[in-house]
């Protein structure tokens, strides 16, 4: 069968992306694997939360991208069936189900997709045609766990991975990511700092250490430090400004100081800012993953989460975690211990790690 343009109509496969920003970024490596194994003969489509569409809008690996409206028309029980109907119209032959939830597997079943690949989590094994045992959080990197699903889907379609493509480690990680150009104007180098973490306080670097890092970056390194994050992260601004004692503004200027953009950027605007940054420091969060994937020298700070599972990807990235705490990684939203592990991760250690990554990038050597 041929398309109106005279090209053969290729069978369609779907990748249902995870819901969180960071997980959506880490999905990119699985697309590399699918593109290597299936590209050219199969049309790869991605269903992703509308908020993250711009990560993949111009991605050359994708034939199409489908917005998932959550919040919106795909919320709730009714939304579950609506999304299933929406996807069923595309005639997908196979789906990689990224989210680990029962709901996500139900979507694939409701869409009538015959080959459904995913991990057997949340009691959903019977809804998968190719269900894999979940190796566990931190048993391998999240991106590698997604790559395993991609390889399984390719195998289910009778395709083997080309030699050297087993890890999906192509570069850049986000070849179709759209950003709004940012012009910080003349002045010293720009670094970015993300003080928030949507998941909870147990993933958030404490105020004293964060303020000390801000002071060191501005006063010792002489950089312009832009704060990035959503509106919820903006609650940190007053205390950070008061404790750090450095020049603080909401607009770009030519002198060292903080440029506070918390809650004031869209995703494409944040991408544009990050592309002008020499370095990024932040908690284990979506912005951390985005910065690393864009090639920024990125230091992720890990409290309750596990860097073996969700460390930032990219050529110049590093993950710092507290040592000597048998309770971590606990994956809790709030700490229930007498001493919070992230209180022991000092500004000096983080600053030294940033400087090391910047040197490595200047030398052309990737982080270990």
XYZ file of C-alpha atoms in Angstrom, residues 39-209:
171
model
C 13.564 3.390 11.580
C 12.895 3.485 7.873
C 10.522 0.517 7.963
C 8.327 1.576 10.888
C 6.879 4.976 11.769
C 7.670 5.837 15.398
C 5.153 7.999 17.269
C 5.413 9.414 20.783
C 2.546 10.137 23.177
C 3.740 12.587 25.816
C 2.232 14.996 28.323
C 1.349 18.241 26.554
C 3.594 20.164 28.963
C 6.661 18.373 27.531
C 5.764 18.443 23.819
C 8.529 20.891 22.957
C 11.180 18.392 24.042
C 10.367 16.280 20.993
C 8.373 18.522 18.647
C 11.018 18.568 15.864
C 12.616 15.205 16.649
C 13.937 13.562 13.464
C 13.396 10.096 14.943
C 9.636 10.597 15.181
C 6.926 10.411 12.549
C 4.399 11.984 14.879
C 3.782 13.240 18.401
C 0.510 12.977 20.305
C -0.282 15.232 23.285
C -1.588 13.605 26.452
C -3.941 16.077 28.122
C -3.264 15.614 31.821
C -4.524 17.731 33.446
C -7.382 18.029 30.988
C -9.546 15.792 28.844
C -7.487 12.666 29.528
C -7.859 12.897 33.324
C -9.959 10.529 35.391
C -11.826 7.396 34.322
C -13.513 9.183 31.438
C -10.182 10.537 30.274
C -8.694 7.049 30.348
C -11.259 5.857 27.816
C -10.943 9.034 25.745
C -7.187 8.586 25.444
C -7.670 4.953 24.477
C -10.105 5.997 21.740
C -7.803 8.790 20.558
C -4.894 6.383 20.185
C -6.988 3.658 18.566
C -7.593 5.905 15.545
C -3.902 5.749 14.622
C -3.787 2.004 14.050
C -0.645 1.334 16.079
C 0.721 -2.183 15.842
C 2.879 -2.060 18.973
C 3.393 0.150 22.012
C 6.198 0.645 24.519
C 4.496 1.552 27.791
C 6.874 3.783 29.740
C 4.818 4.690 32.830
C 4.770 1.853 35.380
C 1.108 2.308 36.310
C -1.893 0.060 35.794
C -3.578 3.005 34.081
C -0.877 3.207 31.400
C -1.248 -0.485 30.552
C -5.022 -0.083 30.376
C -4.533 2.689 27.815
C -2.624 0.345 25.519
C -5.317 -2.312 25.883
C -8.178 0.137 25.333
C -6.437 1.470 22.223
C -6.522 -2.045 20.777
C -2.764 -2.167 20.218
C -1.852 -5.833 19.653
C 1.757 -5.778 20.929
C 2.110 -4.161 24.367
C 5.548 -4.060 25.999
C 6.193 -2.933 29.567
C 7.293 -3.918 33.035
C 5.027 -6.098 35.156
C 4.372 -3.501 37.840
C 1.224 -2.334 39.622
C -0.569 -5.642 39.002
C -0.825 -5.076 35.258
C 0.958 -8.138 33.890
C -2.171 -9.587 32.264
C -2.577 -6.412 30.192
C 0.858 -6.788 28.590
C 1.686 -9.139 25.736
C 5.392 -8.817 26.498
C 5.713 -8.187 30.220
C 9.161 -7.995 31.793
C 10.103 -8.357 35.446
C 10.975 -4.928 36.831
C 14.647 -4.998 37.909
C 14.095 -2.487 40.716
C 14.887 1.156 41.342
C 18.629 1.610 41.020
C 19.392 -1.883 39.724
C 20.263 -0.063 36.506
C 19.754 3.445 35.179
C 16.182 4.437 34.327
C 17.195 5.155 30.731
C 18.738 1.697 30.415
C 15.542 0.122 31.739
C 13.660 1.972 28.999
C 16.212 0.755 26.447
C 15.488 -2.838 27.494
C 11.804 -2.240 26.745
C 12.713 -0.776 23.356
C 14.882 -3.773 22.497
C 12.072 -6.107 23.566
C 9.602 -4.284 21.334
C 12.009 -4.469 18.401
C 12.450 -8.185 19.010
C 8.691 -8.697 19.128
C 8.557 -7.167 15.643
C 11.299 -9.472 14.400
C 14.070 -6.912 14.444
C 17.476 -7.150 16.104
C 19.503 -4.150 17.183
C 22.435 -3.155 14.974
C 25.813 -3.820 16.558
C 26.796 -1.045 18.970
C 23.241 0.209 19.521
C 22.398 -1.739 22.671
C 22.591 1.282 24.992
C 21.068 3.968 22.794
C 23.870 6.394 23.697
C 23.666 8.760 20.768
C 24.248 12.483 20.992
C 22.570 14.906 21.239
C 20.031 13.431 23.608
C 17.226 15.777 22.532
C 17.786 16.491 18.829
C 14.323 18.009 18.336
C 14.081 20.105 21.500
C 12.660 23.578 20.833
C 13.729 26.608 22.831
C 13.075 30.329 22.840
C 16.360 32.184 22.203
C 17.698 33.937 25.304
C 19.995 36.967 25.267
C 21.514 37.654 28.695
C 23.544 40.496 27.219
C 27.219 41.205 27.839
C 28.655 40.231 31.182
C 30.263 37.360 33.072
C 29.469 33.684 32.573
C 25.959 32.430 33.284
C 25.305 29.505 35.592
C 21.870 28.154 36.530
C 20.616 26.887 39.867
C 17.398 24.963 40.473
C 16.493 25.159 44.173
C 13.252 23.179 43.956
C 12.146 19.574 43.545
C 8.505 18.795 42.831
C 8.693 15.382 44.515
C 9.274 16.702 48.032
C 11.549 18.164 50.691
C 13.669 15.010 50.993
C 15.062 15.737 47.511
C 15.743 19.415 48.222
C 19.144 20.835 49.215
C 18.650 22.726 52.505
C 18.488 26.515 52.590
C 21.821 27.073 54.340
C 23.818 25.016 51.841
